[in-house]
Amino acid sequence: MQIIDLIEGDEALLEFTYVTNPGAAWSMFSDYPQYLTLLAVFALVAMYWFRKQLELHLIPQQIMFGLICGGICGNLSDRLFREPAEVVDFIDTFIPLINYDYPIFNIADSGIFVGAISYVIWGAFESKREKGKETLE
């Protein structure tokens, strides 16, 4: 893992630190980058193949899946076009309130995270709304 601090400060909330990561989030599976590349390709193909079954008719759902797909494509492009096949992470955040240095990540990771969490929350509210409709009938 290569680390280069670009902007740093004393207990800064945000720093830009160049780090390469062969693994997934928090360097998980860093010994298997080829499998992560295949998993990313498989995920994109599956999302495209099952897009009609996912019923992404509403704009918010399309945005959520766009964030996920965009994040996957961003990290996948790093893996395919960089030598060695590693993802570049650079956003380093520190939360002084709880004295926690969050693992370094990139914009693609943010897209995947925000899209996935938003979709889970959307699904929970949608499920409650559907149950509410069933009880009214």
mmCIF file of C-alpha atoms in Angstrom:
data_model
loop_
_atom_site.group_PDB
_atom_site.id
_atom_site.type_symbol
_atom_site.label_atom_id
_atom_site.label_comp_id
_atom_site.label_asym_id
_atom_site.label_seq_id
_atom_site.Cartn_x
_atom_site.Cartn_y
_atom_site.Cartn_z
ATOM 1 C CA MET A 1 0.000 0.000 0.000
ATOM 2 C CA GLN A 2 1.480 3.327 -1.072
ATOM 3 C CA ILE A 3 0.641 6.419 0.998
ATOM 4 C CA ILE A 4 1.373 10.020 0.037
ATOM 5 C CA ASP A 5 -0.169 12.856 2.094
ATOM 6 C CA LEU A 6 -1.199 15.755 -0.111
ATOM 7 C CA ILE A 7 -3.094 17.982 2.321
ATOM 8 C CA GLU A 8 -2.819 17.411 6.025
ATOM 9 C CA GLY A 9 -3.541 19.241 9.229
ATOM 10 C CA ASP A 10 -3.725 18.779 12.969
ATOM 11 C CA GLU A 11 -6.935 16.760 13.514
ATOM 12 C CA ALA A 12 -8.264 17.838 10.118
ATOM 13 C CA LEU A 13 -11.752 16.598 9.275
ATOM 14 C CA LEU A 14 -10.710 15.948 5.690
ATOM 15 C CA GLU A 15 -7.361 15.104 4.176
ATOM 16 C CA PHE A 16 -6.400 13.991 0.697
ATOM 17 C CA THR A 17 -4.078 11.010 0.930
ATOM 18 C CA TYR A 18 -3.020 8.939 -2.078
ATOM 19 C CA VAL A 19 -3.383 5.222 -1.301
ATOM 20 C CA THR A 20 -3.639 2.256 -3.636
ATOM 21 C CA ASN A 21 -5.794 -0.660 -2.559
ATOM 22 C CA PRO A 22 -5.757 -4.103 -4.215
ATOM 23 C CA GLY A 23 -8.757 -5.241 -2.158
ATOM 24 C CA ALA A 24 -12.343 -4.222 -1.584
ATOM 25 C CA ALA A 25 -13.556 -1.952 1.223
ATOM 26 C CA TRP A 26 -11.075 -1.767 4.130
ATOM 27 C CA SER A 27 -8.626 -3.839 2.015
ATOM 28 C CA MET A 28 -10.717 -6.988 2.382
ATOM 29 C CA PHE A 29 -9.769 -9.759 -0.054
ATOM 30 C CA SER A 30 -6.605 -7.897 -1.045
ATOM 31 C CA ASP A 31 -4.972 -11.218 -1.918
ATOM 32 C CA TYR A 32 -7.605 -11.850 -4.609
ATOM 33 C CA PRO A 33 -7.835 -8.750 -6.853
ATOM 34 C CA GLN A 34 -8.616 -10.853 -9.945
ATOM 35 C CA TYR A 35 -11.745 -12.220 -8.236
ATOM 36 C CA LEU A 36 -12.840 -8.721 -7.255
ATOM 37 C CA THR A 37 -12.497 -7.668 -10.891
ATOM 38 C CA LEU A 38 -14.621 -10.623 -12.012
ATOM 39 C CA LEU A 39 -17.172 -9.886 -9.284
ATOM 40 C CA ALA A 40 -17.470 -6.274 -10.461
ATOM 41 C CA VAL A 41 -18.005 -7.358 -14.073
ATOM 42 C CA PHE A 42 -20.531 -9.980 -12.943
ATOM 43 C CA ALA A 43 -22.412 -7.402 -10.833
ATOM 44 C CA LEU A 44 -22.671 -4.977 -13.761
ATOM 45 C CA VAL A 45 -23.825 -7.705 -16.159
ATOM 46 C CA ALA A 46 -26.369 -8.991 -13.613
ATOM 47 C CA MET A 47 -27.754 -5.493 -12.989
ATOM 48 C CA TYR A 48 -28.109 -4.938 -16.711
ATOM 49 C CA TRP A 49 -29.601 -8.385 -17.325
ATOM 50 C CA PHE A 50 -32.161 -8.108 -14.496
ATOM 51 C CA ARG A 51 -32.943 -4.406 -14.907
ATOM 52 C CA LYS A 52 -36.563 -5.091 -15.939
ATOM 53 C CA GLN A 53 -37.141 -7.414 -12.981
ATOM 54 C CA LEU A 54 -35.721 -4.768 -10.642
ATOM 55 C CA GLU A 55 -38.572 -2.471 -11.764
ATOM 56 C CA LEU A 56 -36.553 0.727 -11.734
ATOM 57 C CA HIS A 57 -39.404 2.888 -13.001
ATOM 58 C CA LEU A 58 -39.043 5.818 -10.632
ATOM 59 C CA ILE A 59 -36.323 8.451 -10.978
ATOM 60 C CA PRO A 60 -34.986 8.029 -7.399
ATOM 61 C CA GLN A 61 -34.500 4.293 -7.982
ATOM 62 C CA GLN A 62 -32.720 4.978 -11.249
ATOM 63 C CA ILE A 63 -30.433 7.482 -9.519
ATOM 64 C CA MET A 64 -29.638 4.972 -6.756
ATOM 65 C CA PHE A 65 -28.725 2.255 -9.230
ATOM 66 C CA GLY A 66 -26.839 4.789 -11.333
ATOM 67 C CA LEU A 67 -24.705 5.619 -8.294
ATOM 68 C CA ILE A 68 -24.038 1.930 -7.671
ATOM 69 C CA CYS A 69 -23.206 1.177 -11.314
ATOM 70 C CA GLY A 70 -21.091 4.323 -11.628
ATOM 71 C CA GLY A 71 -19.134 3.395 -8.511
ATOM 72 C CA ILE A 72 -18.577 -0.139 -9.758
ATOM 73 C CA CYS A 73 -17.404 1.209 -13.138
ATOM 74 C CA GLY A 74 -15.053 3.696 -11.471
ATOM 75 C CA ASN A 75 -13.338 1.081 -9.333
ATOM 76 C CA LEU A 76 -13.370 -1.430 -12.188
ATOM 77 C CA SER A 77 -11.618 1.036 -14.504
ATOM 78 C CA ASP A 78 -8.860 1.429 -11.902
ATOM 79 C CA ARG A 79 -8.479 -2.344 -11.685
ATOM 80 C CA LEU A 80 -8.420 -2.816 -15.465
ATOM 81 C CA PHE A 81 -6.245 0.117 -16.547
ATOM 82 C CA ARG A 82 -3.770 0.551 -13.679
ATOM 83 C CA GLU A 83 -0.699 -1.563 -13.139
ATOM 84 C CA PRO A 84 -0.791 -3.170 -10.637
ATOM 85 C CA ALA A 85 -4.553 -3.660 -10.675
ATOM 86 C CA GLU A 86 -5.341 -1.531 -7.638
ATOM 87 C CA VAL A 87 -7.995 1.047 -6.843
ATOM 88 C CA VAL A 88 -6.852 4.570 -5.967
ATOM 89 C CA ASP A 89 -8.319 5.838 -2.694
ATOM 90 C CA PHE A 90 -7.699 9.415 -1.584
ATOM 91 C CA ILE A 91 -10.425 10.775 0.731
ATOM 92 C CA ASP A 92 -9.231 10.549 4.322
ATOM 93 C CA THR A 93 -11.682 11.679 7.001
ATOM 94 C CA PHE A 94 -11.298 12.051 10.738
ATOM 95 C CA ILE A 95 -14.213 12.329 13.172
ATOM 96 C CA PRO A 96 -12.809 14.166 16.224
ATOM 97 C CA LEU A 97 -16.012 13.827 18.258
ATOM 98 C CA ILE A 98 -15.412 10.078 18.618
ATOM 99 C CA ASN A 99 -11.675 10.202 17.805
ATOM 100 C CA TYR A 100 -12.140 7.934 14.774
ATOM 101 C CA ASP A 101 -10.005 7.937 11.647
ATOM 102 C CA TYR A 102 -12.281 6.506 8.949
ATOM 103 C CA PRO A 103 -10.602 4.261 6.343
ATOM 104 C CA ILE A 104 -9.478 6.071 3.197
ATOM 105 C CA PHE A 105 -11.951 5.807 0.300
ATOM 106 C CA ASN A 106 -12.721 7.312 -3.122
ATOM 107 C CA ILE A 107 -15.688 8.867 -4.928
ATOM 108 C CA ALA A 108 -16.642 5.538 -6.534
ATOM 109 C CA ASP A 109 -16.871 3.951 -3.081
ATOM 110 C CA SER A 110 -19.126 6.821 -2.010
ATOM 111 C CA GLY A 111 -21.420 6.219 -4.978
ATOM 112 C CA ILE A 112 -21.731 2.521 -4.191
ATOM 113 C CA PHE A 113 -22.334 3.201 -0.489
ATOM 114 C CA VAL A 114 -24.845 6.030 -0.923
ATOM 115 C CA GLY A 115 -26.692 4.176 -3.700
ATOM 116 C CA ALA A 116 -26.903 0.903 -1.765
ATOM 117 C CA ILE A 117 -27.938 2.460 1.566
ATOM 118 C CA SER A 118 -30.500 4.670 -0.191
ATOM 119 C CA TYR A 119 -31.957 1.652 -1.965
ATOM 120 C CA VAL A 120 -32.244 -0.311 1.296
ATOM 121 C CA ILE A 121 -33.982 2.626 3.004
ATOM 122 C CA TRP A 122 -36.209 3.113 -0.049
ATOM 123 C CA GLY A 123 -37.110 -0.580 0.017
ATOM 124 C CA ALA A 124 -37.972 -0.460 3.730
ATOM 125 C CA PHE A 125 -40.317 2.498 3.247
ATOM 126 C CA GLU A 126 -41.779 0.957 0.100
ATOM 127 C CA SER A 127 -42.449 -2.282 1.985
ATOM 128 C CA LYS A 128 -44.233 -0.386 4.777
ATOM 129 C CA ARG A 129 -46.275 1.523 2.221
ATOM 130 C CA GLU A 130 -47.302 -1.692 0.451
ATOM 131 C CA LYS A 131 -48.318 -3.286 3.775
ATOM 132 C CA GLY A 132 -50.335 -0.171 4.590
ATOM 133 C CA LYS A 133 -52.186 -0.458 1.279
ATOM 134 C CA GLU A 134 -52.951 -4.143 1.930
ATOM 135 C CA THR A 135 -54.451 -3.432 5.361
ATOM 136 C CA LEU A 136 -56.683 -0.702 3.923
ATOM 137 C CA GLU A 137 -58.149 -3.060 1.346
#
